[in-house]
Short mmCIF file of C-alpha atoms in Angstrom, two decimals:
data_model
loop_
_atom_site.label_atom_id
_atom_site.label_comp_id
_atom_site.label_asym_id
_atom_site.label_seq_id
_atom_site.Cartn_x
_atom_site.Cartn_y
_atom_site.Cartn_z
CA THR S 251 101.17 81.18 91.22
CA LYS S 252 101.88 81.62 87.51
CA ILE S 253 100.25 84.92 87.64
CA ILE S 254 102.57 87.33 85.59
CA ASN S 255 99.82 89.83 84.39
CA ASN S 256 96.36 90.93 85.12
CA GLY S 257 94.58 88.49 82.78
CA PRO S 258 94.00 85.10 84.40
CA HIS S 259 92.29 84.41 87.84
CA PHE S 260 94.74 82.82 90.36
CA ARG S 261 92.41 79.93 90.95
CA GLU S 262 92.84 78.70 87.52
CA PHE S 263 96.38 77.56 88.83
CA LEU S 264 95.81 77.28 92.52
CA PRO S 265 92.10 76.09 92.91
CA ASN S 266 92.44 75.09 96.53
CA VAL S 267 94.61 77.88 97.94
CA VAL S 268 93.43 79.60 101.08
CA THR S 269 93.70 83.44 100.65
CA LEU S 270 94.31 85.73 103.45
CA PRO S 271 90.67 86.91 104.06
CA GLN S 272 89.58 83.24 103.58
CA MET S 273 91.75 82.13 106.36
CA PHE S 274 90.09 84.71 108.67
CA ARG S 275 86.74 83.56 107.39
CA GLN S 276 87.50 79.86 108.31
CA ASN S 277 88.27 81.23 111.87
CA SER S 278 84.82 82.60 112.41
CA TYR S 279 85.65 86.30 111.53
CA PHE S 280 83.14 88.36 109.79
CA VAL S 281 84.92 88.99 106.42
CA ALA S 282 83.88 91.68 104.04
CA ARG S 283 85.18 93.54 100.97
CA VAL S 284 84.35 97.05 99.81
CA GLY S 285 85.85 98.18 96.52
CA LYS S 286 88.96 96.94 94.87
CA MET S 287 90.79 94.31 96.65
CA PHE S 288 91.51 91.43 94.12
CA HIS S 289 92.19 92.64 90.65
CA TYR S 290 89.85 95.11 88.83
CA GLY S 291 90.24 96.74 85.50
CA VAL S 292 90.13 100.48 86.33
CA PRO S 293 87.92 102.23 85.52
CA PHE S 294 85.70 99.91 83.54
CA ASP S 295 85.22 97.24 86.28
CA ILE S 296 84.19 99.71 88.98
CA GLY S 297 80.77 98.83 90.31
CA THR S 298 81.27 95.10 89.41
CA ASP S 299 82.99 92.18 91.04
CA GLY S 300 85.99 92.40 88.78
CA LYS S 301 88.26 89.42 89.30
CA ASP S 302 87.04 88.79 92.78
CA ASP S 303 87.33 85.65 94.75
CA ALA S 304 83.91 84.54 96.19
CA PRO S 305 85.30 81.99 98.73
CA SER S 306 87.25 84.80 100.29
CA TRP S 307 84.29 86.92 101.57
CA GLU S 308 81.14 86.63 103.52
CA LYS S 309 79.89 90.05 102.12
CA VAL S 310 80.90 92.18 99.19
CA VAL S 311 80.03 95.72 98.25
CA ASN S 312 80.78 97.32 94.86
CA PRO S 313 80.23 101.07 95.08
CA ARG S 314 80.05 103.06 91.86
CA GLY S 315 80.14 106.90 91.83
CA ARG S 316 79.83 109.67 89.39
CA ASP S 317 83.53 109.30 88.24
CA ARG S 318 82.24 106.39 86.01
CA ASP S 319 79.28 108.43 84.57
CA ASP S 320 81.38 111.56 83.82
CA GLU S 321 84.24 110.11 82.01
CA ASP S 322 83.30 112.05 78.85
CA SER S 323 84.42 115.16 80.75
CA LEU S 324 88.05 114.05 81.33
CA THR S 325 91.06 115.95 80.16
CA ASN S 326 93.05 113.22 78.16
CA PHE S 327 96.46 113.83 76.63
CA THR S 328 96.83 110.32 75.30
CA PRO S 329 93.33 109.45 73.82
CA GLY S 330 94.59 106.38 72.08
CA ARG S 331 95.29 104.65 75.29
CA SER S 332 92.98 102.80 77.76
CA LEU S 333 91.58 105.11 80.55
CA GLY S 334 93.27 102.88 83.01
CA SER S 335 96.76 103.88 81.70
CA CYS S 336 96.40 107.23 80.13
CA MET S 337 97.59 110.61 80.90
CA CYS S 338 94.25 112.09 81.97
CA TYR S 339 92.59 113.81 84.87
CA GLN S 340 89.32 115.43 85.88
CA GLN S 341 88.44 118.26 88.30
CA ALA S 342 85.19 116.75 89.42
CA GLU S 343 82.02 118.52 90.18
CA GLY S 344 80.13 117.75 93.27
CA ALA S 345 81.08 116.41 96.72
CA SER S 346 83.59 113.71 97.78
CA GLU S 347 80.66 111.57 98.65
CA ASP S 348 79.59 111.51 94.96
CA GLN S 349 82.77 109.70 93.92
CA THR S 350 83.35 105.98 94.11
CA ASP S 351 85.95 106.28 96.70
CA GLY S 352 83.54 108.53 98.79
CA LYS S 353 80.96 105.74 98.65
CA VAL S 354 83.72 103.03 99.42
CA ALA S 355 84.39 104.91 102.75
CA GLU S 356 80.70 105.28 103.59
CA GLU S 357 80.06 101.51 102.92
CA ALA S 358 83.03 100.59 105.03
CA ILE S 359 81.70 102.70 107.96
CA LYS S 360 78.28 101.01 107.63
CA LEU S 361 80.04 97.58 107.89
CA LEU S 362 81.94 98.68 110.98
CA GLU S 363 78.75 99.86 112.60
CA ALA S 364 76.83 96.69 111.84
CA ASN S 365 79.56 94.38 113.00
CA ARG S 366 81.31 96.30 115.75
CA ASP S 367 80.65 93.54 118.31
CA ARG S 368 82.06 90.71 116.18
CA GLN S 369 85.71 89.79 115.23
CA PHE S 370 86.02 91.21 111.68
CA PHE S 371 88.36 91.33 108.67
CA LEU S 372 87.49 94.35 106.49
CA GLY S 373 89.18 94.91 103.14
CA VAL S 374 88.72 98.55 102.08
CA GLY S 375 89.85 99.00 98.59
CA PHE S 376 90.11 102.64 97.36
CA PHE S 377 90.58 103.14 93.58
CA ARG S 378 92.40 106.45 93.61
CA PRO S 379 95.01 107.54 92.74
CA HIS S 380 94.69 105.00 89.86
CA SER S 381 94.39 106.68 86.39
CA PRO S 382 92.21 108.37 85.28
CA HIS S 383 93.00 110.92 88.18
CA VAL S 384 89.57 112.23 89.35
CA ALA S 385 89.00 114.31 92.39
CA PRO S 386 86.82 117.15 93.44
CA LYS S 387 88.25 120.50 92.38
CA LYS S 388 89.12 121.49 95.94
CA PHE S 389 91.97 118.79 96.05
CA PHE S 390 93.43 120.28 92.89
CA ASP S 391 93.63 123.73 94.45
CA LEU S 392 96.10 122.16 97.10
CA TYR S 393 98.69 121.79 94.35
CA PRO S 394 99.11 124.95 92.16
CA LEU S 395 100.63 124.21 88.81
CA ASP S 396 103.44 126.75 89.13
CA LYS S 397 104.71 124.83 92.20
CA ILE S 398 104.94 121.44 90.41
CA THR S 399 108.29 120.40 89.16
CA LEU S 400 109.26 117.59 86.86
CA PRO S 401 111.64 114.91 87.93
CA PRO S 402 115.27 115.30 86.65
CA CYS S 403 115.96 113.18 83.52
CA PRO S 404 119.74 113.54 82.46
CA THR S 405 120.33 113.00 78.83
CA ASN S 406 122.38 109.83 79.37
CA ASP S 407 119.72 108.31 81.58
CA LEU S 408 117.53 106.75 78.97
CA ALA S 409 120.46 106.11 76.61
CA THR S 410 121.85 103.70 79.14
CA LYS S 411 118.84 101.76 80.25
CA PRO S 412 118.07 98.36 78.53
CA LYS S 413 115.19 98.41 76.27
CA ALA S 414 113.49 95.74 78.17
CA ALA S 415 113.35 97.91 81.40
CA LEU S 416 111.21 100.61 79.70
CA TRP S 417 107.71 100.53 78.43
CA VAL S 418 106.60 104.13 77.83
CA ASP S 419 107.83 104.91 74.23
CA PRO S 420 108.36 107.66 73.29
CA PRO S 421 109.42 109.09 76.71
CA ASN S 422 106.55 110.74 78.59
CA PHE S 423 104.26 109.59 75.59
CA GLY S 424 105.38 112.67 73.86
CA VAL S 425 103.20 114.71 76.22
CA SER S 426 104.43 118.36 76.67
CA GLU S 427 105.85 119.35 79.97
CA GLN S 428 102.98 121.62 80.88
CA HIS S 429 100.58 118.80 80.34
CA GLN S 430 102.72 116.52 82.43
CA ARG S 431 102.45 118.99 85.36
CA GLU S 432 98.67 118.88 84.88
CA VAL S 433 98.71 115.10 85.16
CA ILE S 434 100.91 115.25 88.25
CA GLN S 435 98.61 117.74 89.84
CA GLY S 436 95.77 115.19 89.10
CA TYR S 437 97.67 112.46 90.71
CA TYR S 438 98.48 114.59 93.85
CA ALA S 439 94.82 115.64 94.12
CA SER S 440 93.60 111.97 93.84
CA VAL S 441 96.05 111.08 96.59
CA SER S 442 94.77 113.75 98.92
CA PHE S 443 91.18 112.82 98.01
CA MET S 444 91.70 109.19 98.87
CA ASP S 445 93.46 110.35 102.06
CA GLU S 446 90.33 112.20 103.09
CA GLN S 447 88.16 109.02 102.63
CA LEU S 448 90.67 106.99 104.58
CA GLY S 449 90.52 109.49 107.38
CA LYS S 450 86.66 109.03 107.54
CA VAL S 451 87.11 105.34 108.10
CA LEU S 452 89.80 105.84 110.78
CA ASP S 453 87.50 108.37 112.42
CA ALA S 454 84.87 105.80 112.49
CA LEU S 455 86.98 103.39 114.28
CA ASP S 456 87.64 106.00 116.92
CA ARG S 457 83.95 106.77 117.37
CA LEU S 458 82.90 103.22 117.63
CA LYS S 459 85.80 102.53 120.11
CA LEU S 460 87.35 100.05 117.86
CA ALA S 461 90.76 101.72 117.29
CA ASP S 462 92.45 100.16 120.32
CA LYS S 463 91.53 96.62 119.37
CA THR S 464 91.86 96.68 115.58
CA ILE S 465 95.01 96.08 113.47
CA ILE S 466 95.12 98.53 110.65
CA VAL S 467 97.33 97.91 107.55
CA PHE S 468 97.64 100.77 104.96
CA TRP S 469 99.32 99.53 101.80
CA SER S 470 99.26 99.73 97.98
CA ASP S 471 99.86 97.10 95.30
CA HIS S 472 102.61 99.05 93.54
CA GLY S 473 104.14 102.51 93.30
CA TYR S 474 103.91 105.03 90.62
CA LEU S 475 106.20 106.92 88.26
CA LEU S 476 105.56 110.44 87.32
CA GLY S 477 108.05 111.03 84.54
CA GLN S 478 111.30 109.48 86.11
CA HIS S 479 113.24 107.89 83.35
CA GLY S 480 110.55 109.27 80.93
CA GLN S 481 108.23 106.53 82.35
CA TRP S 482 104.91 106.83 83.99
CA MET S 483 102.66 104.72 86.16
CA LYS S 484 103.71 101.05 86.90
CA TRP S 485 104.94 97.96 85.11
CA LEU S 486 108.56 98.81 85.98
CA LEU S 487 111.25 97.43 88.24
CA TYR S 488 112.49 100.89 89.17
CA GLU S 489 112.18 102.02 92.84
CA GLU S 490 109.26 104.27 92.25
CA SER S 491 107.15 101.41 90.87
CA ALA S 492 108.41 98.48 92.92
CA ARG S 493 108.28 100.33 96.37
CA VAL S 494 104.93 100.73 98.14
CA PRO S 495 103.67 102.59 101.24
CA LEU S 496 103.22 100.31 104.16
CA ILE S 497 101.95 101.26 107.62
CA ILE S 498 100.94 98.92 110.28
CA ALA S 499 99.17 99.99 113.42
CA GLY S 500 97.45 98.34 116.25
CA PRO S 501 97.34 96.98 119.89
CA LYS S 502 100.85 96.56 121.40
CA ILE S 503 102.53 98.00 118.26
CA PRO S 504 104.62 101.08 119.18
CA ARG S 505 103.52 104.12 117.33
CA GLY S 506 105.61 106.50 115.32
CA GLN S 507 108.50 104.22 114.38
CA THR S 508 110.02 103.34 111.01
CA SER S 509 112.07 100.33 110.01
CA PRO S 510 114.96 100.46 107.56
CA ARG S 511 114.58 96.74 106.75
CA MET S 512 113.52 95.43 103.43
CA VAL S 513 110.11 93.62 103.52
CA GLU S 514 107.63 92.29 100.83
CA LEU S 515 103.89 92.24 100.51
CA VAL S 516 103.79 88.45 100.81
CA ASP S 517 105.05 89.17 104.46
CA LEU S 518 101.39 90.55 105.29
CA TYR S 519 99.63 87.25 105.33
CA PRO S 520 101.96 85.55 107.95
CA THR S 521 102.17 88.86 109.82
CA LEU S 522 98.47 89.18 110.36
CA ALA S 523 97.99 85.48 111.15
CA ASP S 524 100.80 85.82 113.74
CA LEU S 525 99.37 89.10 115.33
CA CYS S 526 95.83 87.46 115.59
CA GLY S 527 96.93 84.20 116.92
CA LEU S 528 95.85 82.19 113.93
CA LYS S 529 97.74 79.39 112.05
CA ALA S 530 98.70 80.29 108.57
CA PRO S 531 99.15 77.73 105.71
CA ALA S 532 102.66 76.25 105.96
CA ASP S 533 103.60 76.91 102.33
CA LEU S 534 103.46 80.77 102.38
CA ASP S 535 106.53 82.58 100.86
CA GLY S 536 106.40 85.40 103.27
CA ARG S 537 107.47 85.75 106.91
CA SER S 538 105.91 87.55 110.05
CA LEU S 539 106.93 91.01 110.53
CA LYS S 540 106.12 90.84 114.18
CA PRO S 541 109.87 91.02 115.24
CA LEU S 542 110.26 94.38 113.32
CA LEU S 543 107.09 95.76 114.77
CA ALA S 544 108.47 95.23 118.19
CA GLN S 545 112.06 96.27 117.26
CA PRO S 546 112.29 98.20 113.94
CA ASP S 547 116.16 97.66 113.66
CA ALA S 548 116.25 94.08 114.44
CA LYS S 549 118.41 91.74 112.61
CA TRP S 550 116.68 91.02 109.17
CA ASN S 551 118.68 89.44 106.38
CA PHE S 552 116.05 89.03 103.78
CA PRO S 553 115.89 90.91 100.43
CA ALA S 554 112.78 91.84 98.39
CA TYR S 555 111.92 90.47 95.05
CA CYS S 556 109.99 91.80 92.02
CA GLN S 557 109.06 90.38 88.69
CA GLU S 558 107.92 92.05 85.43
CA VAL S 559 107.43 90.79 81.89
CA ARG S 560 107.23 92.88 78.76
CA LEU S 561 104.27 91.21 76.97
CA GLN S 562 104.18 94.17 74.37
CA GLN S 563 107.82 93.44 73.15
CA LYS S 564 108.44 90.74 70.67
CA GLU S 565 110.90 88.90 72.74
CA ARG S 566 108.53 88.99 75.82
CA PRO S 567 111.53 89.64 78.11
CA VAL S 568 111.19 88.77 81.79
CA GLY S 569 112.87 90.90 84.39
CA TYR S 570 113.67 89.80 88.03
CA ASN S 571 114.82 92.32 90.54
CA VAL S 572 116.24 91.79 93.94
CA ARG S 573 116.53 94.67 96.43
CA THR S 574 118.62 94.91 99.55
CA GLU S 575 118.86 97.90 101.90
CA ARG S 576 121.63 99.27 99.62
CA TRP S 577 121.54 97.68 96.30
CA SER S 578 119.03 97.06 93.55
CA TYR S 579 119.86 94.47 90.80
CA THR S 580 117.90 93.42 87.78
CA GLU S 581 118.32 90.89 85.08
CA TRP S 582 116.23 90.90 81.98
CA ASN S 583 116.02 87.47 80.27
CA LYS S 584 118.81 86.16 82.66
CA GLY S 585 120.97 89.01 81.56
CA LYS S 586 120.68 88.61 77.87
CA ALA S 587 118.50 91.64 77.37
CA GLY S 588 120.16 93.76 80.05
CA VAL S 589 121.51 93.85 83.52
CA GLU S 590 121.17 96.88 86.07
CA LEU S 591 122.75 97.46 89.42
CA TYR S 592 122.04 100.66 91.43
CA ASP S 593 123.63 101.92 94.62
CA HIS S 594 120.85 103.47 96.62
CA ASP S 595 123.11 105.04 99.17
CA ARG S 596 124.71 107.21 96.50
CA ASP S 597 122.08 107.10 93.63
CA PRO S 598 118.51 106.92 95.10
CA HIS S 599 116.98 107.92 91.61
CA GLU S 600 118.70 105.07 89.88
CA LEU S 601 120.48 107.08 87.20
CA THR S 602 123.87 105.23 87.01
CA ILE S 603 124.17 101.64 86.14
CA LEU S 604 127.01 100.01 87.78
CA ALA S 605 126.60 96.35 86.45
CA ASN S 606 129.50 96.60 84.07
CA ASP S 607 131.77 98.52 86.41
CA PRO S 608 134.74 96.17 87.47
CA GLN S 609 134.87 97.90 90.90
CA HIS S 610 131.41 96.42 91.45
CA ALA S 611 131.99 92.80 90.31
CA VAL S 612 131.81 91.37 93.76
CA THR S 613 128.57 93.09 94.48
CA VAL S 614 126.94 91.90 91.09
CA ALA S 615 128.14 88.44 91.96
CA GLU S 616 126.40 88.64 95.31
CA MET S 617 123.28 89.84 93.91
CA GLN S 618 123.14 87.28 91.06
CA ALA S 619 123.47 84.71 93.95
CA LEU S 620 120.37 86.15 95.70
CA LEU S 621 118.41 85.89 92.43
CA GLN S 622 119.47 82.28 91.94
CA LYS S 623 118.37 81.58 95.50
CA TYR S 624 114.88 83.12 94.54
CA HIS S 625 114.65 80.61 91.69
CA ARG S 626 115.44 77.67 93.93
#
């Protein structure tokens, strides 16, 4: 796609591509978006189209809540940074419905009510828990500060990491441990606040008797670090950033099952096309997850890939990561700026690099081959 950062719009490079919602629109579905689906600059683009894609939607709604109007009341420990990537939070006054995500839920429910008798594709994009971490005070009360612990960060962890692998410098932005706990509390509160809004949408599906004939996909575009390796937020190839929540529910999908297999977000497009009996474009990179939805432990020999580029570093190193069920392997600038191998069976927090250990030379070669296959 040639998209390696949040600057350009994908149609600059792929003007005729058919997006996932656009495919449903071409098949006579009512297709609508509420909130953040294509890229937005948060919080400044809230209430606008952001970098939306007009051909994808029949209707769009851009809610804006008091979180945008009350930004002067934020507690901000990194005032020199943009609000979208700062260590800041707010225990908001008022009700959930006053916040942007509360309005996202309300608008989504209105669309469900108005289109309950049609085939529909509804993209519901909640903004939280993106920084700044804003939620009504009651959600902060769920997470007492004295119960919040910081992740372990052994002394040799940062010393062994390639420079290109990290972007937060100094570690933790130099913010004190007490203030780090406050930011984590804000993040947790934002998650629970968003969860409440999602619950309202799911309750509406039940009330409208749509739940048994609707496929629901819950996912995020990236993970989030809260001090692991002295790092915060995203833009990293470590597990906490690269791994995302993914839940798929719907008709004929067994409930309560989890799969140990490694899948990618690009798999969602062919999966939803498959589940709905639609023909997806032939050039998609992903593959349908339908076999895993039927049998979670089915044979599945596909790794997952991630890419990151350090635009703020002079050399602009590019990192490619391949993840199997056991191993995570990363090369920065084809290995010239660093190589990392982690064993997730024994080291799930990725604290010990094994790439230069002769005992793991065979594994390194196997993972290199997977990366080369990715660059076919």
